[in-house]
XYZ file of C-alpha atoms in Angstrom:
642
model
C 0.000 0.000 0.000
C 1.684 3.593 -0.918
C 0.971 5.363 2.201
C 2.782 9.003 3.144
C 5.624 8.207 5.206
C 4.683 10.881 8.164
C 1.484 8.635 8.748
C 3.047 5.036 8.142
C 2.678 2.763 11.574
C 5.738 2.663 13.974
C 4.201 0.718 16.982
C 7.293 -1.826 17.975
C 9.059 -0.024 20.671
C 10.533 -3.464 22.111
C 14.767 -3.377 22.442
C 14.734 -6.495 19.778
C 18.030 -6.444 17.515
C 16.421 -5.532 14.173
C 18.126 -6.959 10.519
C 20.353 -4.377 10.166
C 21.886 -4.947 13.927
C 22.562 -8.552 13.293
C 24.195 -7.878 9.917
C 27.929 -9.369 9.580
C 29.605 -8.573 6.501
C 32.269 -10.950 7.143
C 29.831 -13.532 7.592
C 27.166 -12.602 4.829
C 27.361 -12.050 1.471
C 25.199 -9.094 -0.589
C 24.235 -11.414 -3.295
C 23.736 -9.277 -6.878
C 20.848 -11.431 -7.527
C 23.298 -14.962 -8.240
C 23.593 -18.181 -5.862
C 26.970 -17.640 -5.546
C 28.881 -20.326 -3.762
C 26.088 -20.778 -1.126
C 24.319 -22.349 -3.637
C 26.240 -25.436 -3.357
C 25.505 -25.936 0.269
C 21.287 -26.029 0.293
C 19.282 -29.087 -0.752
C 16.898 -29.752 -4.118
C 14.216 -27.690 -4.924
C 11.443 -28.103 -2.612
C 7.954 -28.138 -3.526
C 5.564 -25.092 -3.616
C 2.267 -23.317 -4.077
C 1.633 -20.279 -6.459
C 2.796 -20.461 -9.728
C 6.125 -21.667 -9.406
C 5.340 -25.424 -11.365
C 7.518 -25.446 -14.857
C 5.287 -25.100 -17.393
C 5.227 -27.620 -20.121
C 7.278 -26.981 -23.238
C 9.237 -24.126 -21.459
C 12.848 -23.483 -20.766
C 14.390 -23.851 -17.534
C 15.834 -20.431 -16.412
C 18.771 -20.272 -17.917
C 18.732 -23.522 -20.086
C 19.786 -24.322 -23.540
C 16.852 -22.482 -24.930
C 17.615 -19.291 -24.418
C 17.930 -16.655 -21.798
C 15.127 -15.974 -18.824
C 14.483 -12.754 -20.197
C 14.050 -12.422 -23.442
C 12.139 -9.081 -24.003
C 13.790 -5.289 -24.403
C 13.185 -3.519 -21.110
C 11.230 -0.137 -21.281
C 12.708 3.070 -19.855
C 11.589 4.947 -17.346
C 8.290 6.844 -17.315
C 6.495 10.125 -16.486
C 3.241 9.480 -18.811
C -0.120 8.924 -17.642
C -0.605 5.068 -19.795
C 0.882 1.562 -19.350
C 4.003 1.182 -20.729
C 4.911 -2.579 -21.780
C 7.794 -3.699 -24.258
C 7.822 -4.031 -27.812
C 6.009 -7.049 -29.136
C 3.728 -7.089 -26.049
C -0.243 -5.897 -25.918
C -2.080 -4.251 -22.758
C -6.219 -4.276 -22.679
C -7.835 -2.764 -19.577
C -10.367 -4.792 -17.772
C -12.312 -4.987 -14.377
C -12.228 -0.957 -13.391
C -13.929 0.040 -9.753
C -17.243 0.640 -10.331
C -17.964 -2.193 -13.121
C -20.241 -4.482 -12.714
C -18.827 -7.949 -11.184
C -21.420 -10.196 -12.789
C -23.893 -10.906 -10.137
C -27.244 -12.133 -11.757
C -29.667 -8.787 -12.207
C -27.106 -6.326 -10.723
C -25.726 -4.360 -14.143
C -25.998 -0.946 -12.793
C -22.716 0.754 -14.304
C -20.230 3.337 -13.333
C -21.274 6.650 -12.811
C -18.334 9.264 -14.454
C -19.703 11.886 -11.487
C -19.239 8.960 -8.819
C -22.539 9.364 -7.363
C -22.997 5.388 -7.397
C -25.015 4.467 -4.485
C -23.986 1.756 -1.846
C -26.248 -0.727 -3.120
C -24.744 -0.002 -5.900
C -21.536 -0.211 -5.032
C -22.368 -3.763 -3.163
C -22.079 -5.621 -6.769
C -19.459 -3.692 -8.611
C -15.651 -4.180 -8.187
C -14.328 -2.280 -5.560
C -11.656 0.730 -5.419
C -7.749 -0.135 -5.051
C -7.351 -3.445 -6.934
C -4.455 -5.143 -5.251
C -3.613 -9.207 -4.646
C -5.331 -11.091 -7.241
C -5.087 -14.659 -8.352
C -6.650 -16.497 -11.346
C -8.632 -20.059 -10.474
C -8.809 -21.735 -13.424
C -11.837 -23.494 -14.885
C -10.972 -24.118 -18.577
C -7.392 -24.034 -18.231
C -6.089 -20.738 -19.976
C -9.269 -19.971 -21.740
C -11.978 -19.186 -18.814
C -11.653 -19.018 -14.969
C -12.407 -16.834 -11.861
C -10.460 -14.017 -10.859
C -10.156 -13.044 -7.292
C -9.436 -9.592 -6.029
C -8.351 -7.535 -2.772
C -9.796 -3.851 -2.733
C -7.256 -2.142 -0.423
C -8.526 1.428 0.502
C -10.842 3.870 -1.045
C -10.238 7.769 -1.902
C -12.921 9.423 -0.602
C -12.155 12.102 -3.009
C -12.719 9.895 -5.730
C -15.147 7.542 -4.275
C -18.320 10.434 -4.053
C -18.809 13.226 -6.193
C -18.100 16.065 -3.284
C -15.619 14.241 -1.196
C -15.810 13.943 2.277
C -17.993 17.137 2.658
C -21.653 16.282 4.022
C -20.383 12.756 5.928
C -23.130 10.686 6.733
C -24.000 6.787 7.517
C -24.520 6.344 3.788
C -21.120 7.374 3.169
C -19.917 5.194 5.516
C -21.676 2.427 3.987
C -19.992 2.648 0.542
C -16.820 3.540 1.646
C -17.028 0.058 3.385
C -19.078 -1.663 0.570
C -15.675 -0.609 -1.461
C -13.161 -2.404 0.223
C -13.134 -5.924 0.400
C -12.902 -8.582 -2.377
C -14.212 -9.157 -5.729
C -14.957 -12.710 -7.325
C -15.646 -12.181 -11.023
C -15.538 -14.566 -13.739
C -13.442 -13.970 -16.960
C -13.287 -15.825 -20.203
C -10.884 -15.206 -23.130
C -12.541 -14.758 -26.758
C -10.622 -14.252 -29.918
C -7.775 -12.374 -28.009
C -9.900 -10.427 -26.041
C -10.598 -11.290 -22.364
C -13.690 -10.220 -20.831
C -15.677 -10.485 -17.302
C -18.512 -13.139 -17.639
C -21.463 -11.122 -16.659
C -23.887 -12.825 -15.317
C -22.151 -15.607 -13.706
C -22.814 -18.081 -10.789
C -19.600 -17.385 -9.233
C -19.804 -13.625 -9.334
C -19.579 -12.168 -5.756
C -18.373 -9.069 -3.664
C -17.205 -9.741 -0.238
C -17.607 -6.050 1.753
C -16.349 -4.238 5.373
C -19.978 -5.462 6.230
C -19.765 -9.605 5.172
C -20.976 -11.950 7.978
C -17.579 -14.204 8.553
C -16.560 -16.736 10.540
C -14.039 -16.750 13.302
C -12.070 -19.981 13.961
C -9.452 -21.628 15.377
C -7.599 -21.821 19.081
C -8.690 -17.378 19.580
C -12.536 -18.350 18.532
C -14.842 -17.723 21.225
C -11.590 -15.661 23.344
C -13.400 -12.948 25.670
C -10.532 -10.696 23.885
C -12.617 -11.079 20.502
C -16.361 -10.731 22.466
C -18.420 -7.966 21.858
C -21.945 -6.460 22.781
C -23.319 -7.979 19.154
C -21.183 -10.936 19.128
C -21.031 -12.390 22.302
C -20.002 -15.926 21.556
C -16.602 -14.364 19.595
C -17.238 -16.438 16.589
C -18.721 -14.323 14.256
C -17.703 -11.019 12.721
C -18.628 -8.458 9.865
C -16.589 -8.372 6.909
C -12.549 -7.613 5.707
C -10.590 -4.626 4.810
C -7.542 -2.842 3.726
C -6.785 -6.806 2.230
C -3.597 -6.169 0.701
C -1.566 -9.095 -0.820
C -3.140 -12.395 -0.847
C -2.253 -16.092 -1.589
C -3.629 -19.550 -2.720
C -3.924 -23.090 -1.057
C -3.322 -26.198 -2.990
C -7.130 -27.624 -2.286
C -8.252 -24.186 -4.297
C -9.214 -21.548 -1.513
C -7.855 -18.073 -1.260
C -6.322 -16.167 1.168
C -6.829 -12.929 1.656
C -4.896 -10.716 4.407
C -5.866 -7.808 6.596
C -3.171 -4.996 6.248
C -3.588 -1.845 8.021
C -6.599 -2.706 9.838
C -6.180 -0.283 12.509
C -6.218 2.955 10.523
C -10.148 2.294 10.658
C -10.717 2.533 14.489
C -11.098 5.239 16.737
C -9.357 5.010 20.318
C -9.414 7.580 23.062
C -7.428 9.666 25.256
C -5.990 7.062 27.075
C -5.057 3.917 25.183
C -3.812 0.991 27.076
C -0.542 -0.977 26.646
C -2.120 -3.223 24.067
C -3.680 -0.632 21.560
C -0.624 1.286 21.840
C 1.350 -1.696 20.587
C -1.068 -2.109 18.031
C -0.865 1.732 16.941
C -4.214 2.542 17.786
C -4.818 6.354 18.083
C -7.801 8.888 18.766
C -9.634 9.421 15.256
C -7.628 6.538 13.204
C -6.251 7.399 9.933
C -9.104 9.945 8.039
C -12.070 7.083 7.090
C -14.227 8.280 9.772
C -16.385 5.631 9.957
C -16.199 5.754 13.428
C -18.577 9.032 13.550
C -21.139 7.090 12.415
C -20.683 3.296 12.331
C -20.077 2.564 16.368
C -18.511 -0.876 15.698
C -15.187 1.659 14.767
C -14.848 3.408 17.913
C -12.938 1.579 20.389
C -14.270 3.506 23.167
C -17.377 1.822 22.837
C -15.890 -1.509 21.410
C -12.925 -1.813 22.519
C -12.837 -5.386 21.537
C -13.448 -4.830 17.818
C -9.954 -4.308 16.660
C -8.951 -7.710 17.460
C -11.456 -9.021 15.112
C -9.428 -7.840 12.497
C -5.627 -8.474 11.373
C -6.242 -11.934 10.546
C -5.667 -14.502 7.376
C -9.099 -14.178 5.798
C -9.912 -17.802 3.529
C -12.616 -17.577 0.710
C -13.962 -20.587 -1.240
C -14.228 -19.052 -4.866
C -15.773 -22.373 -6.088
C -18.181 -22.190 -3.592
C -20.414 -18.536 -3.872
C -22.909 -19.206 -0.607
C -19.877 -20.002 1.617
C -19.123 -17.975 4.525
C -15.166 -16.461 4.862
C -13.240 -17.906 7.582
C -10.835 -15.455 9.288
C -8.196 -18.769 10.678
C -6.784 -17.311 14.030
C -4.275 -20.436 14.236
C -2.269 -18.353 11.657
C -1.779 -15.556 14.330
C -2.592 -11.723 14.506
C -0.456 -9.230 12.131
C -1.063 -6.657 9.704
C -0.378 -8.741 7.446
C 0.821 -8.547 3.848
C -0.086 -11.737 1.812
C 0.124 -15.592 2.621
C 1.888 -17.269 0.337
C 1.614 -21.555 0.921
C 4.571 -24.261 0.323
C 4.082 -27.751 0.654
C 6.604 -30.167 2.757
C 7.416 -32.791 1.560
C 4.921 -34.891 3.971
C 2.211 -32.705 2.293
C 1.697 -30.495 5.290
C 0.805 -26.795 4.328
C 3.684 -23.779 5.282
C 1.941 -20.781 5.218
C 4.577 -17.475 5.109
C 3.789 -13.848 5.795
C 5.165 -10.715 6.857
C 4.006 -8.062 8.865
C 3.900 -4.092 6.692
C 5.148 -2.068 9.267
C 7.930 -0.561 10.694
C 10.135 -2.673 12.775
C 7.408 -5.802 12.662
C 8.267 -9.545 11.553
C 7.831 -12.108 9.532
C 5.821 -14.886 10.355
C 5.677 -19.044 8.815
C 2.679 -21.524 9.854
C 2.946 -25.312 9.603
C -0.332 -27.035 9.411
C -0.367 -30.064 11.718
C -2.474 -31.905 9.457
C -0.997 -32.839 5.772
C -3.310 -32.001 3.032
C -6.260 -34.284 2.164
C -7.351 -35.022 -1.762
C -10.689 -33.463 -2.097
C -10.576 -29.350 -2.244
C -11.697 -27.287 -0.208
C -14.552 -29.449 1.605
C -11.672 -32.228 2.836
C -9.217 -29.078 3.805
C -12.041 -27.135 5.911
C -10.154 -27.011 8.829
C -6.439 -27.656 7.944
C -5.365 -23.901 9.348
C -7.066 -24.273 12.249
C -3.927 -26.536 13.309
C -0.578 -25.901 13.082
C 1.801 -24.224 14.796
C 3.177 -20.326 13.957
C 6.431 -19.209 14.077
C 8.606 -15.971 14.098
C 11.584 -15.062 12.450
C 15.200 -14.177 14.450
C 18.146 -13.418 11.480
C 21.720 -14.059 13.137
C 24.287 -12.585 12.145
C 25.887 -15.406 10.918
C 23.959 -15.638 8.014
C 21.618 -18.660 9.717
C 18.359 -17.694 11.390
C 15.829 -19.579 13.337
C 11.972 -20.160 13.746
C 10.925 -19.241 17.185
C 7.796 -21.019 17.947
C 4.647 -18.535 19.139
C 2.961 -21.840 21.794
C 1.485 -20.941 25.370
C 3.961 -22.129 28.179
C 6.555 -21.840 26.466
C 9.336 -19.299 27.318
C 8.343 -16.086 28.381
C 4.586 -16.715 27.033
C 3.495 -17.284 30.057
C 0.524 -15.896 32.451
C 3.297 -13.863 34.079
C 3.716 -11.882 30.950
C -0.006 -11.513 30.140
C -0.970 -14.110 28.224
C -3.605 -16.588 29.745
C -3.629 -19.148 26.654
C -2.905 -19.585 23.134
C -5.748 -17.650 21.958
C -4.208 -14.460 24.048
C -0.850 -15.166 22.336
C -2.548 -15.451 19.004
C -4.385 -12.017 19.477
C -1.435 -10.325 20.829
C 1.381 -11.394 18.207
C 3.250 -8.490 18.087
C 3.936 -8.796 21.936
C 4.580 -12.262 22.241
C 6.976 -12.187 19.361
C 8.601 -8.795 21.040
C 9.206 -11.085 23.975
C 10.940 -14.403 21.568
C 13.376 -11.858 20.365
C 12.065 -11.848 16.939
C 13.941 -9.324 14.612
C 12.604 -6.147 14.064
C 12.171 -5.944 9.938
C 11.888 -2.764 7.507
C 8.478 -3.406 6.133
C 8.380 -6.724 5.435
C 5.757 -7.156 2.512
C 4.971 -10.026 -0.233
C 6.576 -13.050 -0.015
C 7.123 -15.510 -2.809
C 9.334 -19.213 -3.484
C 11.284 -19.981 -6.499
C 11.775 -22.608 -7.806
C 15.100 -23.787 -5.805
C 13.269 -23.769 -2.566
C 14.341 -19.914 -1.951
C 11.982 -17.778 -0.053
C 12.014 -13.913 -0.854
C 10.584 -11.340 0.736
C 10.326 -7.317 0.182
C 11.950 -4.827 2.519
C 10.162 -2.121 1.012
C 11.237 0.563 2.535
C 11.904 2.001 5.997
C 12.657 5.933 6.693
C 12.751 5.802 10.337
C 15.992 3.405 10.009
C 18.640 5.242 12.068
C 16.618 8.467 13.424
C 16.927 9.544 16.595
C 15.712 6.851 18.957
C 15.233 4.373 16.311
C 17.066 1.009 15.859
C 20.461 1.958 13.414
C 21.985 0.313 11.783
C 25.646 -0.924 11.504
C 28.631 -0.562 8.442
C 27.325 -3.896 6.742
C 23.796 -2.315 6.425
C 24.360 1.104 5.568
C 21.066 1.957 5.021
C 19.697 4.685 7.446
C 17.038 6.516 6.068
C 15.914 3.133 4.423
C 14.517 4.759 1.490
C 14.986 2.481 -1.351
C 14.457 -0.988 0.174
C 15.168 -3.779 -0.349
C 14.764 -7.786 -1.446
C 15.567 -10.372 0.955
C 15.650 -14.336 1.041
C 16.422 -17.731 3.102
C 16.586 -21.691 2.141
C 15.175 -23.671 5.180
C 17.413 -26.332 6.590
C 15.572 -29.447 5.259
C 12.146 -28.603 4.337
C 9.987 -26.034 4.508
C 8.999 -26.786 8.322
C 12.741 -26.493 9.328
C 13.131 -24.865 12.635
C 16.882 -23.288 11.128
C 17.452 -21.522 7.756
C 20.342 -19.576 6.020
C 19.559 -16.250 4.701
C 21.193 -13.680 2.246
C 20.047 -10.540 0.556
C 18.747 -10.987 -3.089
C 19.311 -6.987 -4.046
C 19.393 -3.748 -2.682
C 17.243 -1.380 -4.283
C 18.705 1.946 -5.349
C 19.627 4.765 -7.743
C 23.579 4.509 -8.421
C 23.418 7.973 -9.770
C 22.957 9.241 -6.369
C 25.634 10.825 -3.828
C 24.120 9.272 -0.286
C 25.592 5.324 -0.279
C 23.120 4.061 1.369
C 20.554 4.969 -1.434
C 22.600 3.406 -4.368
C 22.158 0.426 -4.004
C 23.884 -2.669 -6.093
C 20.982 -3.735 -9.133
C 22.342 -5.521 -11.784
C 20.883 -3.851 -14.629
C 17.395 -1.258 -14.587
C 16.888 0.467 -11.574
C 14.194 0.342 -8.778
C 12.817 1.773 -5.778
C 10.557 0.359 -3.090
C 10.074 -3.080 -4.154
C 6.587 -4.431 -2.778
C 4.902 -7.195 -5.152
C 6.440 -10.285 -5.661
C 5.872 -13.232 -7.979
C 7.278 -16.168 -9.019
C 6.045 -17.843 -12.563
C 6.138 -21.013 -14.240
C 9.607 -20.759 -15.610
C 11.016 -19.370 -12.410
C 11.227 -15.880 -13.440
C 10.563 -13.665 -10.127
C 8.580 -10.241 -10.850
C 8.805 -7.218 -8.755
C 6.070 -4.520 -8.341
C 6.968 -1.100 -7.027
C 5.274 0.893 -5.009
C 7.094 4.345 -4.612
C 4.671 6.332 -1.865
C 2.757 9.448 -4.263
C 3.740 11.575 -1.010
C 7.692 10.436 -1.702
C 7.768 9.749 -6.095
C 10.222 12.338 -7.659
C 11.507 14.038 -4.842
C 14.786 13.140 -3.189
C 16.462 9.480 -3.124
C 13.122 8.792 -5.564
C 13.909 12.038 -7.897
C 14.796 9.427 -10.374
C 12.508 6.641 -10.987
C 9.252 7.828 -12.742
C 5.940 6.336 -12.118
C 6.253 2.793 -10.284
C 7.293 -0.375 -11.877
C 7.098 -3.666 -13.023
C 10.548 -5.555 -13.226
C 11.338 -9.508 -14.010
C 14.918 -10.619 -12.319
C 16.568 -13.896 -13.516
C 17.261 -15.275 -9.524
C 19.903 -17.744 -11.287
C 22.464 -14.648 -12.721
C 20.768 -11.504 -10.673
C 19.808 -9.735 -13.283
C 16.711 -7.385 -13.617
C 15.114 -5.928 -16.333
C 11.829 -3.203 -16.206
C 8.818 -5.079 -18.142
C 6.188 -2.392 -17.188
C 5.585 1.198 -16.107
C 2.398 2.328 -14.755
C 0.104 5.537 -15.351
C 0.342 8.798 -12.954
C 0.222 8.331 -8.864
C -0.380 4.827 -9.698
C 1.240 1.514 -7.585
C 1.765 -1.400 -9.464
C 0.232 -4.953 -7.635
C -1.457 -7.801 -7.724
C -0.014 -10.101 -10.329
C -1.324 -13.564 -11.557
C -1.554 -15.659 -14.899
C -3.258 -18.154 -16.625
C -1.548 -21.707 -16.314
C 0.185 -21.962 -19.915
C 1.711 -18.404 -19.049
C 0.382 -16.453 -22.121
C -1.548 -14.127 -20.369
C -0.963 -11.945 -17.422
C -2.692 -10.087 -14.807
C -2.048 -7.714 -13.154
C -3.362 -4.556 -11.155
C -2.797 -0.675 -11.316
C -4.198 0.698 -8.037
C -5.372 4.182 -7.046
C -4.126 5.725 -10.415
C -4.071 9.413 -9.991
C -3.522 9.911 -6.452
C -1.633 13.249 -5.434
C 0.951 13.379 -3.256
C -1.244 14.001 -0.017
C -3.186 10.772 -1.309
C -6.666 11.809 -0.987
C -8.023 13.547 -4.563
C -9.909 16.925 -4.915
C -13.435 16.032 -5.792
C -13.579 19.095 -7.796
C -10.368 18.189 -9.926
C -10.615 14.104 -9.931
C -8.011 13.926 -12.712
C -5.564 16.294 -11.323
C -2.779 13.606 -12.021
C -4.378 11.043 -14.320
C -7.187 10.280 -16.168
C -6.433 6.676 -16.772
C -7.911 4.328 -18.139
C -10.769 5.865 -19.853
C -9.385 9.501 -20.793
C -13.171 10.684 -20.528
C -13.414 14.259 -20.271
C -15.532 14.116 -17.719
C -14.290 11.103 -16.001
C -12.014 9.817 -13.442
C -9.292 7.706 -12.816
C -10.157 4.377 -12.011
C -8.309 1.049 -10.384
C -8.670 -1.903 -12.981
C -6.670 -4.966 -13.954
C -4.183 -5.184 -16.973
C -4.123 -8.342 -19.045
C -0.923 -8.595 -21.052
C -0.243 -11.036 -23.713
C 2.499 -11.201 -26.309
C 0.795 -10.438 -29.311
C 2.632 -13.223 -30.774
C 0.541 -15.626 -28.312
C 4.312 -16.669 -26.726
C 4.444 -17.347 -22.996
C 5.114 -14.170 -20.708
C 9.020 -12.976 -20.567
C 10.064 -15.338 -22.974
């Protein structure tokens, strides 16, 4: 999520070492992007979940056939379109306010944005982001499934935020959430089905289900719920993931923005960055389930791994509390060997962690039905990075260690709830932003860094003369290879890249890419032929000033992992981020997302100048800009990259 730095969470004020403090550059090399001579050392590929199967009739990376990356890479970009390489094809599809599909409900996107919230109930939602395709005739039809982030509430009603009201409220929250639509290919063109039996919206307002060891905790009891089990609907769902028996996961980012606290907070919202008014939504003022005066149980409804049938439209989403409490970025799933599920996330905020979860239970043939309850078990685990270039997973269990009844936690549930504290207490280390998470094909496990300004300031973790990066502005990319399977309790870690501008005079902001720049690396991806893809997402408050004069609009690069190097596939329109990326099985068509196009620097647009930075996609006169999803094809009909 591009979010203005001055307002970005910084809630971990724990004394845990952070990456930068364990950092040995004696002991740890600053990979370009190659194995280098570690590679020798780590087992055969592992298994894993997300697009990282060879496709048939491809190349290996690197093999005989020809290089990884076979396309030119595009240059840098001010302009207000998609910008893909030569040879390649963009077409526009899925925009906010659309129609999803949903049998009767056609009612289309108003240009003024004076859509109603029933309205806005059964079209797609604002601020496209994780997104993966479910396919039902292979490459040819299937469902895509959406996160919708945030909302401008400049954009979202024709005179902003003047006049607030309940109704408002109601389609602010009716336009976050999740989007099932149904898409088909036709003679090169890809459409969404409309109607279809699968077409569904999942809102802020969506009866779920709470399960696992927190269920029924009095922490997650309120007035209108309380058993604990059941809760109303998802938002600011951010990077997402797949299972292997065909659900999806959906996460709950910056869940906190949304509430209300008081004067006096306690220990726990505090650690949890709760403040008096939230972040701007103001739902709060009129939608009492926001302010945690009243509620102050509410918040810990939310921050959880959300799973959603597709298959299945009359299901109810499951928020699985065995997979612990986080703002969390994404789940991404790996299988072990004995066919137990890994699930791996991280944690976008300042000085947070990253978190794995091994199922207890090995996966059952039979979808979705015979899985029902597979992350309801399991154990979760934090990461510690030593400085000797080996890490470990430190298990998050009741009774053990300092999670204890002494230190506030009265059983797993309370653990669960209260992540960030029980993993302050493990001595987990303290990350900068860690964001999407993906596994190649080797069994490596990358994560983003994207970014983390606070890195050195005055009373701030620093950083030491292996990790020169104070002021983290640029990010960075990095990875581990668990010792034995993906349920190893050890693993060996190295950075992938530093992201940077060599052109600039501050060293810590150069970086060491091998080949096109980049800046705040966010999205990541692996595909069939083991090519990893990294989306940028360069804050609107932050994009061409300073250490980011440089860079353009954000970003779309591919990055060979075998020789490190990266070239730029795709640049987005104006104030745009680039996320959510997904293809169909044979790997001739992507998807991917272009959310909040058009947002100004202060990232909330003046209803009476809506395309003040862009007017993308449409270019109406009297339009606006609108989220939607790219499909890109080579317009040879080759596979992606190639």
């Amino acid at each position: 999520m591009a979010k203005d730095f001055s307002l970005m969470e910084d809630s971990n004020t724990s004394s845990n070492p952070s990456i930068h403090d364990v950092s040995d550059p004696a002991r740890r090399t600053l990979l370009r992007g190659g194995l280098g001579a570690l590679a020798g050392s780590f087992l055969a590929p592992l298994g894993a979940v997300g697009g990282v199967a060879a496709l048939a009739g491809c190349a290996t990376a690197g093999g005989a056939a020809g290089p990884a990356l076979g396309f030119k890479s595009v240059a840098i970009s001010t302009a207000d379109t998609v910008t893909v390489p030569e040879g390649y094809t963009v077409q526009v599809i899925a925009p906010w306010g659309d129609p999803v599909g949903m049998s009767g409900e056609t009612t289309a996107f108003k240009d003024d944005g004076s859509n109603t919230t029933a309205h806005q109930e059964t079209q797609f939602g604002m601020h496209h982001d994780g997104m993966h395709y479910f396919a039902q005739e292979g490459s040819k039809t299937g469902l895509l499934v959406m996160n919708h982030e945030y909302v401008d509430h400049g954009l979202l009603f024709p005179d902003g935020t003047a006049n607030w009201s309940l109704e408002k409220v109601r389609k602010s929250q009716a336009a976050h959430g999740v989007s099932v639509c149904e898409v088909q290919e036709t003679n090169g063109k890809w459409e969404v089905v409309k109607p279809s039996p699968w077409a569904r919206r999942i809102t802020a307002n969506t009866p779920m289900q709470l399960s696992g060891p927190a269920a029924g905790h009095a922490l997650l009891k309120t007035a209108a719920d309380p058993q604990g089990t059941k809760v109303l609907g998802t938002f600011n769902n951010c990077a997402s993931g797949i299972t292997p028996w065909g659900t999806y996961l959906t996460s709950e980012e910056n869940f906190i923005n949304y509430f209300s606290g008081g004067d006096t907070l306690s220990a726990h919202e505090k650690r949890w960055g709760l403040k008096k008014g939230g972040a701007g939504y103001r739902w709060h003022e009129f939608d009492a389930r926001f302010d945690a005066t009243k509620n102050p149980n509410e918040p810990n409804r939310f921050g959880w791994i959300v799973e959603i049938d597709p298959n299945n439209p009359s299901s109810t989403p499951i928020k699985r509390t065995a997979m612990g409490r986080a703002a969390h970025e994404g789940a991404t799933v790996a299988v072990t060997r004995d066919n137990r599920a890994v699930v791996y996330m991280g944690e976008d905020s300042r000085f947070e962690y990253i978190y794995k979860f091994v199922s207890r239970d090995t996966i059952k043939p039979g979808g979705a039905a015979a899985n029902a309850t597979l992350l309801d078990h399991g154990t979760l685990y934090v990461a510690q990075f030593n400085a000797d270039g080996k890490g470990r997973w430190i298990a998050l269990t009741y009774g053990q260690g300092p999670l204890t009844a002494a230190n506030g936690f009265a059983d797993q549930g309370e653990v669960l709830i209260k992540a960030r504290q029980a993993s302050d207490l493990l001595g987990a280390t303290k990350m900068d932003r860690p964001e999407w998470i993906a596994v190649d094909k080797q069994g490596w496990v990358y994560t983003t860094l994207t970014n983390n300004s606070n890195r050195g300031a005055a009373n701030q973790p620093g950083v030491d003369a292996a990790n020169p990066r104070v002021n983290n502005t640029q990010g960075n990319i990095i990875r581990w290879k668990e010792d034995g399977d993906f349920s190893g309790q050890t693993f060996a870690w190295n950075h992938f890249v530093m992201a940077g501008d060599p052109s600039l005079a501050r060293a810590e902001a150069k970086g060491n890419i091998k080949g096109d720049m980049f800046s705040c690396p966010d999205g990541l991806w692996v595909d069939g032929r083991g090519v990893l893809w990294i989306q940028c997402d360069m804050s609107t408050s932050a994009m061409g000033k300073g250490d980011l004069k440089n860079f353009g609009n954000n970003m779309m690069l591919a990055a060979d992992v075998h020789t490190g190097e990266v070239r730029r596939f795709l640049v987005g329109p104006s104030g745009c981020e680039i996320t959510g990326l997904t293809a169909t099985p044979d790997g001739r068509t992507m998807f991917l997302n272009i959310q909040h196009p058009g947002e100004p620097a202060d990232e909330i647009s003046d209803p009476k100048n809506p395309r003040a930075v862009s007017n993308w996609p449409e270019k109406k006169a009297n339009g606006r800009p609108r989220s939607a999803t790219v499909v890109v094809r080579k317009a040879d009909g080759g596979v992606i990259g190639t």
